[in-house]
Amino acid sequence: MTEGKTTAVNAAGGDPPPSRKLFSGPQPNVAQAAGYPDAPPRMGFFTDTSVCIGCKACEVACKEWNSVPEDGLELTGMSYDNTQGLGADTWRHVAFIEQRKPLGGQEPGVDHSGFDVFEAARNLGSSPASPGPGATAPSPESAPAGAPAGSISPVSPDGRTELRWLMSSDVCKHCTHAACLDVCPTGALFRTEFGTVVVQEDVCNGCGYCVPACPYGVIDQRKEDGRVWKCTLCYDRLGVGMEPACAKSCPTDSIQFGPLEELRERAAARVAQLHAAGVTDARLYGESPDDGVGGDGAFFLLLDEPEVYGLPPDPVVTTRDLPAMWKHAAMAAASLAALGFASFVRRPR
Amino acid sequence: MSESDVTRKGVEGARPGREALTGARAGRRRRRRGRGEQPVVPDARFSSYYGKPVLNKPTWKPLDIAGYLYLGGLAGGASLLAAGAHATGRPDLARVTKLGAAGAITVSLGALVHDLGRPARFINMLRVVKPTSPMNMGSWLLAGYAPLTMAAAAADVAGRYRLVGAGATAAAAALGPAVATYTAVLLSDTAVPSWHEGYRELPFVFAGSGASAAAGLALAFVPAAQAGPARRMAVLGAALELGAFQLMKRHIGLAAEPFEQGRPHKLLRAAEMLTAGGAALAAYAGAGAGPRAGWRGRAPAVAAGLALLTGSAALRFGVFHAGVHSAEDPKYTVVPQRERMRARAG
Ligand code: SF4
């Protein structure tokens, strides 16, 4: 942590290496731009919502590992989702959506009819394709090949199955261009060597500026102490080579953790697989380095428009426009000075 | 877009929560008010997650932060008047504006610290220099500006250290315009639609508003004979504020809507009337400013001053609340972004 802090100060304040930290657009090496000369590969999450079962193991694991306090025990009455959204005390949030749409879109597109679960359980840990306890996400090579098209559950004749549930575990996006980090006046938010974005709670002074700056509504203020909190991508676990708690606990590998490059490849293959299986709704969200935040460190595979999940369809980091803002403010200040001067100029009589 | 929702035929109308729509038209909907105003853009259909906001809304306390914006503008404008009065030999005007600037910036810093929760937390702001953070830049600006205003005021009241006083007055006037306008960047550099979209015009609105507030302060407390510049500043400031604000609302599309609804609308209407009325009254007071002495002769100027001071405050509160509102309703986040994507797709 200490090392991260000092570097963060240099990266955020002082003199950053000239023009390497960009305001927007693709930035191939975020950690290096933030002042880590030999950084490890950028790490991130790929959350494949097509296999999420809404069990909330990630929410619980996150809370336990990070000692995140209770965030209100209320029943919303709107759906099974009583967590409602990300905030200071919710760093993973499982969205739950019920839709009048054919069931098929929800399925991973893989036909399981000939699959014997008991057989699979007996073989657990005996082959690389069925890793035992303690294993992490499967490597991309071991992922199953494209499923045959047309294996989607048909709509029953009376139409009653025209309903689907979408579940998606939301998290801080660890933006390439993180507005929260840019606007933080104290340098409490900093970029780690893994390219993630973390708050140092001992530096945060509770100004709350990052809260409205985040285009995704992630970071928020804890009422009790006024400071802000959000997902750290388990910086402490990463430091010792462990995967984040949520990914570790996810029973379906909906949350996959790894080097961002590898995750992007895996995600592209997964989308192709789903499209081949007829799940045309499947799309990636936040994976493109060309988007408004320069790509997310935590990106998603969604089965509907982002806004259906409560995600902004086209987020842009606010600091992209900051140079223009300063320019306009300077012009306005000059106008004000001129106005003040004009007030004292005597009109010729 | 999906046309899905969570209602089932049998339970419609049972409980509000049950009716929450996840699919199309799930956003909250408001009736437009106002005298035959044309909608800025037609009501848009959009999807949302049970109408929940996409953004986390600002956690700032309205009184602290809108007050901070207002007092910063007042101080910045007052510093300009102070320098002018100092240079042109208007001692009463100089005294009032120097004290006003120092007082306003002190209270404004107090408001900021109150919002932070602990005085020591302000010091954390000065631990880095960070041009990407308007709040950091503002803190440095205030750290330089506030002592200058205090030195200027102290020297004036004490009647000593004239050279130091003159220097501080001039330096405060140099920083004043920045103090009045940087707060616009502070608001705009967020994802809050109604604040961000207006980043081009908002600094000018705040500049005008700061000028009219400072002019109001002078009009209320300075004898007419010395208040000429304040009267002119009132008219110019009001024109800049109102003009820039109209321009802004015309340019920012859907993000202008929160300015036209509910509490922000009331506040901004009041601001408009007070500022325009105050400026007109100031001009009238100037036209009638003759040898008439005493409170009766001063009444229009005092009324104008109070109207301008209140109007500027109402503007800041209106802008603040409109922004919070635009963050609370997913419509203002989703619809413009969708439009942007559609435009890009061609
Ligand atoms: S999603 Fe929000 S909180 Fe997370 S890095 Fe991006 S701007 Fe910061």
XYZ file of C-alpha atoms and ligand atoms in Angstrom:
703
model
C 0.000 0.000 0.000
C 2.745 2.417 1.022
C 4.472 2.042 -2.262
C 1.232 2.571 -4.113
C 0.603 5.753 -2.169
C 3.865 7.446 -2.959
C 3.608 6.587 -6.598
C 0.031 7.742 -6.676
C 1.058 11.142 -5.440
C 3.644 11.431 -8.143
C 1.260 10.225 -10.766
C -1.641 12.415 -9.756
C 0.076 15.577 -8.732
C 3.581 16.813 -9.330
C 4.769 16.551 -12.880
C 3.377 13.511 -14.647
C 5.587 12.279 -17.472
C 4.777 14.722 -20.270
C 1.630 14.015 -22.247
C 1.551 10.351 -21.544
C -1.569 10.409 -19.427
C -4.370 11.148 -21.852
C -7.768 12.599 -21.054
C -9.733 10.249 -23.283
C -9.430 7.721 -26.058
C -7.507 4.466 -26.114
C -4.601 4.252 -23.708
C -2.736 0.994 -24.201
C -0.783 1.019 -20.966
C -2.643 2.729 -18.146
C -0.331 1.698 -15.338
C 2.729 2.933 -17.184
C 1.029 6.234 -17.966
C 0.302 6.510 -14.251
C 3.975 6.219 -13.414
C 4.740 2.513 -13.008
C 7.659 1.844 -15.371
C 7.422 -1.933 -15.249
C 3.865 -2.683 -14.332
C 2.315 -6.150 -14.398
C -0.372 -6.716 -17.042
C -3.603 -4.830 -16.487
C -6.054 -6.965 -14.551
C -9.809 -6.852 -14.747
C -13.167 -8.576 -14.667
C -15.192 -10.040 -17.465
C -18.705 -10.519 -16.152
C -20.588 -12.884 -18.443
C -24.181 -12.244 -17.417
C -25.505 -15.017 -19.654
C -24.488 -17.589 -17.054
C -25.304 -15.539 -13.939
C -27.856 -17.304 -11.756
C -28.417 -14.394 -9.396
C -27.179 -16.259 -6.329
C -25.455 -13.149 -4.927
C -22.474 -15.134 -3.742
C -20.333 -12.308 -5.127
C -22.165 -9.676 -3.101
C -21.695 -11.696 0.054
C -18.078 -12.632 -0.592
C -17.237 -9.002 -1.309
C -18.834 -7.839 1.898
C -17.111 -10.498 3.957
C -13.658 -10.058 2.539
C -13.705 -6.260 2.545
C -15.648 -5.849 5.813
C -18.227 -3.723 4.041
C -20.970 -2.748 6.472
C -24.611 -3.630 6.123
C -26.350 -1.398 3.610
C -29.940 -1.362 4.742
C -32.283 -4.304 5.047
C -35.250 -3.315 2.986
C -37.555 -5.089 0.645
C -38.066 -3.062 -2.476
C -41.123 -4.878 -3.713
C -39.997 -4.213 -7.272
C -38.208 -7.509 -7.847
C -35.956 -9.997 -6.123
C -33.331 -7.282 -6.116
C -33.326 -5.674 -2.703
C -29.813 -4.301 -3.036
C -30.902 -1.826 -5.699
C -27.586 -0.444 -6.850
C -23.921 0.123 -6.225
C -22.917 2.438 -3.415
C -20.515 3.018 -0.568
C -21.592 -0.211 1.116
C -22.384 -2.243 -1.999
C -19.414 -2.968 -4.207
C -21.047 -5.802 -6.134
C -24.696 -5.547 -7.030
C -26.684 -8.250 -8.747
C -29.338 -6.725 -10.941
C -32.482 -8.735 -11.502
C -34.741 -8.128 -14.471
C -37.913 -9.902 -15.486
C -38.943 -9.509 -19.092
C -41.640 -10.679 -21.441
C -39.229 -12.149 -23.892
C -38.615 -15.658 -25.127
C -36.779 -17.703 -22.576
C -34.105 -18.704 -25.040
C -32.075 -15.576 -24.738
C -31.339 -16.405 -21.162
C -29.766 -19.761 -21.844
C -26.081 -20.014 -22.508
C -26.982 -21.680 -25.748
C -25.439 -24.971 -24.788
C -27.538 -28.088 -24.901
C -27.313 -29.872 -21.561
C -29.910 -32.563 -22.190
C -27.364 -35.356 -22.417
C -25.410 -34.236 -19.383
C -25.201 -36.389 -16.261
C -24.450 -34.188 -13.291
C -23.673 -37.109 -10.983
C -21.160 -38.416 -13.441
C -19.623 -34.961 -13.651
C -19.452 -34.696 -9.870
C -17.637 -38.014 -9.639
C -15.074 -36.773 -12.157
C -14.548 -33.458 -10.401
C -10.895 -32.569 -10.264
C -9.794 -35.485 -12.412
C -9.473 -33.615 -15.691
C -8.635 -30.024 -16.689
C -12.150 -29.625 -18.106
C -13.731 -30.142 -14.681
C -11.526 -28.388 -12.186
C -11.908 -29.320 -8.578
C -12.154 -27.029 -5.573
C -9.569 -24.275 -5.570
C -9.346 -23.939 -9.316
C -9.975 -20.609 -10.975
C -11.587 -19.707 -14.263
C -11.020 -22.173 -17.065
C -8.471 -21.172 -19.628
C -9.898 -20.065 -22.966
C -8.731 -23.203 -24.732
C -10.747 -25.400 -22.432
C -13.954 -23.458 -23.059
C -16.517 -25.548 -24.898
C -16.726 -25.100 -28.636
C -19.654 -23.314 -30.220
C -22.941 -24.955 -29.392
C -25.179 -26.040 -32.227
C -27.669 -23.457 -33.311
C -31.300 -24.006 -32.558
C -30.800 -25.624 -29.180
C -32.821 -22.954 -27.413
C -35.873 -23.908 -25.399
C -38.956 -23.394 -27.493
C -41.829 -21.249 -26.358
C -44.587 -23.467 -25.051
C -47.790 -23.479 -27.101
C -49.772 -21.413 -24.625
C -46.978 -18.844 -24.642
C -46.448 -18.924 -20.887
C -42.687 -19.208 -21.046
C -42.438 -15.905 -22.865
C -40.651 -14.599 -19.873
C -37.051 -14.406 -18.992
C -34.912 -13.369 -16.102
C -31.780 -11.375 -16.630
C -29.234 -11.289 -13.862
C -26.071 -9.294 -13.892
C -23.464 -8.640 -11.258
C -22.459 -4.994 -11.508
C -19.216 -3.578 -10.162
C -16.852 -0.610 -10.472
C -15.667 -0.492 -14.074
C -12.074 0.495 -13.235
C -12.174 2.869 -16.186
C -9.159 3.518 -18.363
C -9.985 7.194 -17.918
C -11.536 7.283 -14.473
C -13.435 10.465 -13.767
C -13.433 9.746 -10.035
C -9.659 9.611 -10.020
C -9.259 12.664 -12.233
C -11.442 14.946 -10.130
C -10.268 13.774 -6.695
C -8.688 16.894 -5.143
C -6.552 15.074 -2.581
C -5.053 12.248 -4.599
C -6.900 9.775 -2.386
C -7.989 7.891 -5.493
C -5.066 6.423 -7.339
C -4.197 4.040 -10.132
C -2.598 0.830 -8.974
C 0.135 -1.059 -10.763
C -2.589 -3.448 -11.978
C -4.323 -0.554 -13.759
C -7.189 -0.548 -11.282
C -8.623 2.434 -9.387
C -8.512 2.424 -5.593
C -9.452 4.872 -2.803
C -7.013 5.373 0.063
C -9.394 5.835 2.945
C -6.775 7.566 5.085
C -6.363 10.328 2.514
C -9.983 10.757 1.420
C -11.308 13.960 2.959
C -14.945 13.379 2.195
C -15.415 16.173 -0.338
C -17.636 13.844 -2.357
C -16.518 15.220 -5.710
C -15.969 11.776 -7.204
C -19.580 10.773 -6.518
C -21.285 12.826 -9.250
C -18.196 12.522 -11.467
C -18.530 8.760 -12.001
C -20.538 8.181 -15.187
C -21.727 4.801 -13.883
C -22.984 5.784 -10.431
C -20.505 3.515 -8.671
C -18.611 5.355 -5.972
C -20.574 6.849 -3.082
C -20.219 8.449 0.290
C -20.675 6.563 3.535
C -23.002 8.640 5.672
C -21.303 7.778 8.977
C -17.823 9.010 8.160
C -18.338 11.105 5.031
C -15.650 9.307 3.099
C -16.165 7.485 -0.176
C -15.890 3.780 -0.833
C -15.997 1.464 -3.784
C -14.664 -1.774 -5.230
C -10.876 -2.049 -4.987
C -10.760 -5.087 -7.253
C -9.440 -6.648 -4.045
C -6.129 -4.800 -4.246
C -4.911 -6.654 -1.171
C -5.620 -10.045 -2.729
C -4.139 -9.077 -6.089
C -0.968 -8.030 -4.329
C -0.389 -11.591 -3.191
C -1.483 -13.219 -6.435
C -5.012 -14.159 -5.421
C -8.118 -13.471 -7.451
C -10.756 -11.077 -6.073
C -13.291 -12.466 -3.629
C -16.299 -12.118 -5.922
C -14.681 -13.976 -8.817
C -13.466 -16.637 -6.430
C -16.946 -17.216 -5.053
C -18.865 -17.157 -8.329
C -20.201 -20.690 -8.817
C -20.862 -20.328 -12.551
C -17.756 -18.367 -13.496
C -19.999 -15.559 -14.583
C -17.369 -13.342 -12.986
C -14.035 -14.046 -14.594
C -10.846 -12.434 -13.410
C -7.602 -12.176 -15.322
C -5.351 -10.067 -17.505
C -7.570 -7.727 -19.477
C -6.104 -8.769 -22.823
C -6.935 -12.387 -22.184
C -10.410 -11.537 -20.909
C -11.130 -9.591 -24.082
C -10.221 -12.592 -26.203
C -12.327 -14.858 -24.051
C -15.260 -12.443 -24.275
C -15.046 -12.178 -28.063
C -15.112 -15.969 -28.332
C -18.066 -16.157 -25.975
C -20.108 -13.635 -27.936
C -19.373 -15.495 -31.151
C -20.446 -18.705 -29.467
C -23.715 -17.199 -28.268
C -24.454 -15.617 -31.621
C -23.857 -18.947 -33.307
C -26.327 -20.484 -30.887
C -28.934 -17.945 -31.910
C -28.657 -15.642 -28.922
C -28.436 -12.536 -31.032
C -29.065 -10.281 -28.038
C -25.629 -11.007 -26.645
C -23.271 -8.037 -26.746
C -20.198 -6.812 -24.958
C -20.366 -3.674 -22.864
C -17.369 -1.601 -21.895
C -14.743 -3.735 -23.581
C -13.881 -1.351 -26.426
C -10.879 0.932 -25.818
C -12.542 3.375 -28.205
C -15.512 4.142 -25.975
C -16.031 7.301 -23.944
C -13.973 6.120 -20.985
C -11.219 4.450 -22.996
C -12.551 1.005 -22.160
C -13.427 -0.528 -18.829
C -11.162 -2.681 -16.720
C -14.329 -4.522 -15.720
C -16.557 -5.215 -18.712
C -19.671 -7.232 -19.342
C -21.532 -9.508 -21.670
C -25.140 -8.366 -21.648
C -28.305 -9.829 -23.136
C -30.156 -6.550 -23.566
C -29.496 -2.826 -23.858
C -27.208 -1.529 -21.104
C -29.869 0.825 -19.722
C -32.113 -2.162 -18.990
C -29.477 -3.155 -16.436
C -29.173 0.406 -15.157
C -25.959 1.044 -17.080
C -25.413 4.188 -19.176
C -25.511 3.307 -22.887
C -22.706 5.660 -23.924
C -20.763 6.927 -20.907
C -18.115 9.584 -21.398
C -15.487 10.541 -18.857
C -16.323 14.115 -17.873
C -12.685 15.202 -17.892
C -12.575 14.663 -21.640
C -14.119 18.142 -21.846
C -12.092 19.630 -19.009
C -9.622 21.539 -21.199
C -12.580 23.160 -22.946
C -14.174 23.891 -19.565
C -11.074 25.668 -18.296
C -10.927 27.596 -21.548
C -14.501 28.792 -21.218
C -13.998 29.659 -17.565
C -10.918 31.687 -18.477
C -12.879 33.560 -21.113
C -15.661 34.193 -18.625
C -13.166 35.437 -16.045
C -11.692 37.804 -18.624
C -15.182 39.031 -19.458
C -15.868 39.629 -15.796
C -12.659 41.608 -15.411
C -13.559 43.652 -18.473
C -17.025 44.174 -17.049
C -15.513 45.431 -13.815
C -13.250 47.776 -15.721
C -16.126 49.060 -17.838
C -18.074 49.838 -14.693
C -15.490 52.433 -13.749
C -15.081 54.027 -17.141
C -16.851 57.365 -17.106
C -19.226 57.950 -19.913
C -18.187 61.057 -21.801
C -20.641 63.772 -21.009
C -35.262 -1.601 -26.900
C -37.250 -4.215 -25.148
C -40.942 -4.009 -24.540
C -40.726 -6.104 -21.406
C -42.069 -5.332 -17.942
C -42.752 -7.026 -14.654
C -46.513 -6.602 -14.558
C -48.851 -9.504 -14.976
C -52.418 -9.089 -16.057
C -53.878 -9.982 -12.690
C -51.919 -7.711 -10.414
C -51.950 -4.470 -12.290
C -52.521 -1.560 -9.983
C -51.976 -3.655 -6.869
C -48.954 -1.858 -5.473
C -46.782 0.801 -6.988
C -43.702 -1.366 -6.670
C -45.343 -4.176 -8.574
C -45.938 -1.912 -11.503
C -42.325 -1.000 -11.958
C -41.462 -1.372 -15.591
C -38.109 -2.623 -16.632
C -38.685 -2.285 -20.310
C -39.678 0.627 -22.453
C -41.120 3.755 -20.875
C -39.878 2.838 -17.460
C -38.658 6.305 -16.645
C -40.454 8.641 -14.351
C -42.678 10.979 -16.181
C -43.602 14.494 -15.293
C -46.142 16.843 -16.619
C -44.599 19.881 -18.141
C -45.635 23.109 -16.587
C -45.359 26.699 -17.585
C -47.198 29.096 -19.743
C -47.406 27.401 -23.082
C -43.691 26.652 -23.139
C -42.676 24.379 -25.967
C -40.935 21.208 -24.875
C -37.220 21.355 -25.569
C -37.352 17.924 -27.105
C -40.311 15.610 -27.431
C -40.918 13.181 -24.596
C -38.635 10.276 -25.269
C -39.210 6.591 -24.615
C -36.364 4.821 -22.966
C -35.492 1.818 -20.854
C -34.197 1.912 -17.332
C -33.648 -0.334 -14.372
C -36.955 0.108 -12.526
C -36.630 3.871 -13.017
C -33.578 3.879 -10.769
C -30.985 6.558 -11.424
C -27.919 5.600 -13.438
C -25.775 8.097 -11.550
C -25.164 8.535 -7.885
C -26.427 12.005 -7.145
C -24.183 14.628 -5.532
C -23.935 14.175 -1.795
C -23.256 17.849 -1.166
C -25.481 19.704 1.248
C -27.335 22.326 -0.780
C -26.877 25.125 1.738
C -23.138 24.522 2.014
C -22.263 24.082 -1.613
C -24.759 26.383 -3.324
C -23.843 28.915 -0.630
C -20.178 28.327 -1.402
C -20.783 29.020 -5.084
C -22.781 32.149 -4.310
C -20.361 33.655 -1.833
C -17.401 32.929 -4.097
C -19.101 34.890 -6.871
C -20.000 37.720 -4.522
C -16.425 37.958 -3.236
C -14.879 37.818 -6.696
C -17.088 40.614 -7.990
C -16.574 42.669 -4.844
C -12.799 42.466 -5.247
C -13.133 44.028 -8.696
C -15.232 46.871 -7.327
C -12.797 47.287 -4.448
C -9.810 47.696 -6.738
C -11.661 50.137 -8.955
C -12.873 52.139 -5.990
C -9.403 52.145 -4.509
C -7.890 53.418 -7.744
C -10.537 56.046 -8.431
C -10.729 57.385 -4.890
C -14.120 56.195 -3.681
C -13.318 55.341 -0.059
C -16.816 54.249 1.004
C -17.227 51.946 -1.961
C -13.747 50.544 -1.358
C -14.412 49.939 2.336
C -17.703 48.106 1.800
C -16.473 45.928 -1.044
C -13.191 45.026 0.650
C -14.994 44.013 3.804
C -17.642 42.269 1.730
C -15.091 40.226 -0.218
C -13.219 39.193 2.916
C -16.405 38.340 4.781
C -17.970 36.427 1.910
C -14.903 34.322 1.208
C -14.509 33.516 4.908
C -18.070 32.305 5.199
C -17.697 30.414 1.934
C -14.620 28.602 3.218
C -16.551 27.891 6.386
C -19.327 26.336 4.317
C -16.828 24.147 2.477
C -15.256 22.968 5.709
C -18.690 22.302 7.151
C -19.489 20.129 4.169
C -16.203 18.256 4.567
C -17.004 17.621 8.209
C -13.651 18.534 9.787
C -11.393 21.588 9.283
C -8.284 19.419 9.003
C -9.810 17.821 5.920
C -9.371 21.029 3.965
C -5.614 20.650 4.364
C -5.745 17.359 2.443
C -6.803 19.379 -0.585
C -3.423 21.077 -0.598
C -1.412 17.882 -0.515
C -1.194 17.737 -4.313
C -1.417 20.119 -7.253
C -3.807 18.568 -9.685
C -5.108 20.503 -12.693
C -7.552 17.709 -13.551
C -9.428 18.414 -10.335
C -11.306 21.721 -10.342
C -11.802 21.355 -6.605
C -8.062 21.083 -6.073
C -7.397 24.088 -8.290
C -10.130 25.986 -6.476
C -8.623 25.182 -3.108
C -5.268 26.570 -4.192
C -7.008 29.586 -5.644
C -8.848 30.232 -2.396
C -5.733 29.590 -0.350
C -4.150 32.468 -2.253
C -7.191 34.666 -2.607
C -8.696 34.600 0.892
C -5.609 36.019 2.683
C -5.372 38.767 0.071
C -8.943 39.896 0.671
C -8.334 39.850 4.399
C -5.134 41.861 4.082
C -6.900 44.364 1.836
C -9.789 44.736 4.271
C -7.538 44.919 7.341
C -5.310 47.563 5.816
C -8.348 49.599 4.832
C -9.949 49.427 8.252
C -6.688 50.109 10.078
C -5.811 52.912 7.717
C -2.204 51.801 7.811
C 0.157 49.778 5.648
C -1.296 51.558 2.638
C 1.142 50.036 0.190
C 0.464 46.498 1.368
C -3.241 47.235 1.258
C -3.060 48.546 -2.281
C -1.034 45.550 -3.406
C -3.423 43.100 -1.783
C -6.409 44.898 -3.284
C -4.927 44.719 -6.747
C -3.905 41.073 -6.375
C -7.329 40.117 -5.033
C -8.917 41.839 -8.033
C -6.667 39.846 -10.333
C -7.775 36.557 -8.754
C -11.401 37.602 -8.139
C -12.760 36.786 -11.607
C -11.237 33.322 -11.420
C -12.810 32.752 -7.996
C -16.184 33.732 -9.411
C -15.999 31.527 -12.502
C -14.047 28.435 -11.495
C -17.098 27.235 -9.573
C -18.834 26.705 -12.903
C -16.100 24.257 -13.876
C -16.515 22.637 -10.477
C -20.118 21.798 -11.347
C -19.568 21.033 -15.024
C -16.749 18.569 -14.473
C -19.175 15.878 -13.356
C -21.416 13.363 -15.077
C -24.478 15.316 -13.901
C -26.259 16.032 -17.209
C -27.605 19.517 -16.507
C -24.273 20.689 -15.117
C -21.984 19.023 -17.600
C -23.822 19.929 -20.775
C -23.808 23.617 -19.911
C -20.062 23.878 -19.482
C -19.688 26.463 -22.224
C -22.145 29.002 -20.879
C -22.209 28.296 -17.147
C -18.968 30.212 -16.364
C -20.494 33.283 -18.006
C -23.709 32.850 -16.035
C -21.695 32.672 -12.829
C -19.535 35.630 -13.860
C -22.624 37.755 -14.422
C -24.241 36.511 -11.256
C -21.121 37.295 -9.220
C -20.985 40.799 -10.663
C -24.636 41.517 -9.953
C -24.320 40.224 -6.381
C -21.271 42.398 -5.704
C -23.032 45.364 -7.244
C -26.006 44.631 -5.021
C -23.811 44.651 -1.943
C -22.398 48.045 -2.897
C -25.786 49.509 -3.780
C -27.212 48.473 -0.456
C -24.441 49.922 1.687
C -22.656 52.681 -0.231
C -23.954 56.248 -0.569
C -25.277 57.081 -4.023
C -22.504 59.546 -4.820
C -19.928 56.760 -4.840
C -22.105 53.952 -6.137
C -21.997 54.865 -9.828
C -19.724 51.970 -10.824
C -21.881 49.566 -8.826
C -24.954 50.673 -10.715
C -23.230 50.089 -14.011
C -21.936 46.749 -12.826
C -25.444 45.778 -11.775
C -26.810 46.376 -15.247
C -23.895 44.744 -17.069
C -23.765 41.784 -14.695
C -27.494 41.151 -14.912
C -27.376 41.304 -18.694
C -24.501 38.820 -18.825
C -26.130 36.460 -16.341
C -29.561 36.414 -17.933
C -28.279 36.346 -21.501
C -25.816 33.532 -20.929
C -28.411 31.496 -19.064
C -30.941 31.775 -21.888
C -28.261 30.771 -24.354
C -27.300 27.810 -22.225
C -30.839 26.516 -21.944
C -31.208 26.727 -25.687
C -28.010 24.787 -26.357
C -28.172 21.834 -24.035
C -31.259 20.027 -25.260
C -32.937 17.680 -22.840
C -30.542 18.670 -20.046
C -32.295 22.063 -19.978
C -35.535 20.484 -18.798
C -34.652 20.257 -15.092
C -34.176 24.021 -15.080
C -37.784 24.404 -16.139
C -39.450 22.166 -13.603
C -40.397 22.108 -9.976
C -38.300 23.809 -7.343
C -35.380 24.745 -9.606
C -37.838 26.427 -11.922
C -39.316 28.492 -9.082
C -35.885 29.483 -7.827
C -34.663 30.413 -11.276
C -37.808 32.392 -12.076
C -37.333 34.294 -8.840
C -33.656 34.821 -9.678
C -34.561 36.165 -13.084
C -37.125 38.607 -11.728
C -34.984 39.768 -8.823
C -31.900 40.256 -10.971
C -33.706 42.011 -13.808
C -35.780 44.062 -11.389
C -32.759 44.892 -9.268
C -30.776 46.021 -12.284
C -33.637 48.182 -13.524
C -34.071 49.704 -10.093
C -30.338 50.344 -9.899
C -30.464 52.182 -13.195
C -33.423 54.191 -11.943
C -31.646 54.993 -8.694
C -28.717 56.198 -10.768
C -30.890 58.392 -12.915
C -32.464 59.941 -9.832
C -29.272 60.089 -7.809
C -29.049 63.754 -7.087
C -28.378 65.683 -3.983
C -31.306 63.997 -2.209
C -29.946 62.633 1.003
C -31.180 60.373 3.772
C -32.894 57.034 3.665
C -35.712 58.197 1.468
C -33.369 59.035 -1.364
C -31.458 55.800 -0.790
C -34.491 53.540 -0.712
C -34.480 52.493 -4.395
C -30.770 51.738 -4.288
C -31.100 49.664 -1.131
C -34.037 47.762 -2.591
C -32.097 47.189 -5.791
C -29.117 45.967 -3.828
C -31.112 43.495 -1.795
C -32.917 42.236 -4.893
C -29.610 41.648 -6.684
C -28.068 39.870 -3.698
C -31.078 37.585 -3.327
C -31.388 37.021 -7.055
C -27.816 35.824 -7.351
C -28.293 33.445 -4.432
C -31.515 32.079 -5.927
C -29.705 31.426 -9.196
C -27.026 29.314 -7.522
C -29.569 27.305 -5.572
C -31.670 26.835 -8.700
C -28.711 25.588 -10.729
C -27.656 23.316 -7.872
C -31.047 21.683 -7.455
C -31.609 21.329 -11.191
C -28.370 19.382 -11.434
C -29.290 17.082 -8.581
C -32.628 16.484 -10.214
C -31.019 15.638 -13.553
C -28.870 13.044 -11.800
C -31.844 11.472 -10.045
C -33.848 10.785 -13.179
C -32.314 8.190 -15.521
C -34.027 9.887 -18.437
C -31.481 12.691 -18.541
C -28.611 10.226 -18.618
C -29.993 7.613 -20.980
C -31.911 9.546 -23.627
C -29.154 11.981 -24.699
C -26.618 9.151 -24.747
C -28.922 7.076 -26.934
C -29.392 10.043 -29.240
C -25.642 10.492 -29.411
C -25.208 6.854 -30.370
C -27.898 7.100 -33.006
C -26.299 10.201 -34.474
C -22.935 8.478 -34.538
C -24.389 5.443 -36.253
C -25.668 7.850 -38.919
S -16.684 3.258 -12.694
Fe -16.807 5.165 -11.543
S -15.842 4.705 -9.581
Fe -15.205 3.079 -11.009
S -13.233 3.820 -11.901
Fe -14.890 4.486 -13.313
S -15.360 6.573 -12.586
Fe -14.238 5.577 -10.907
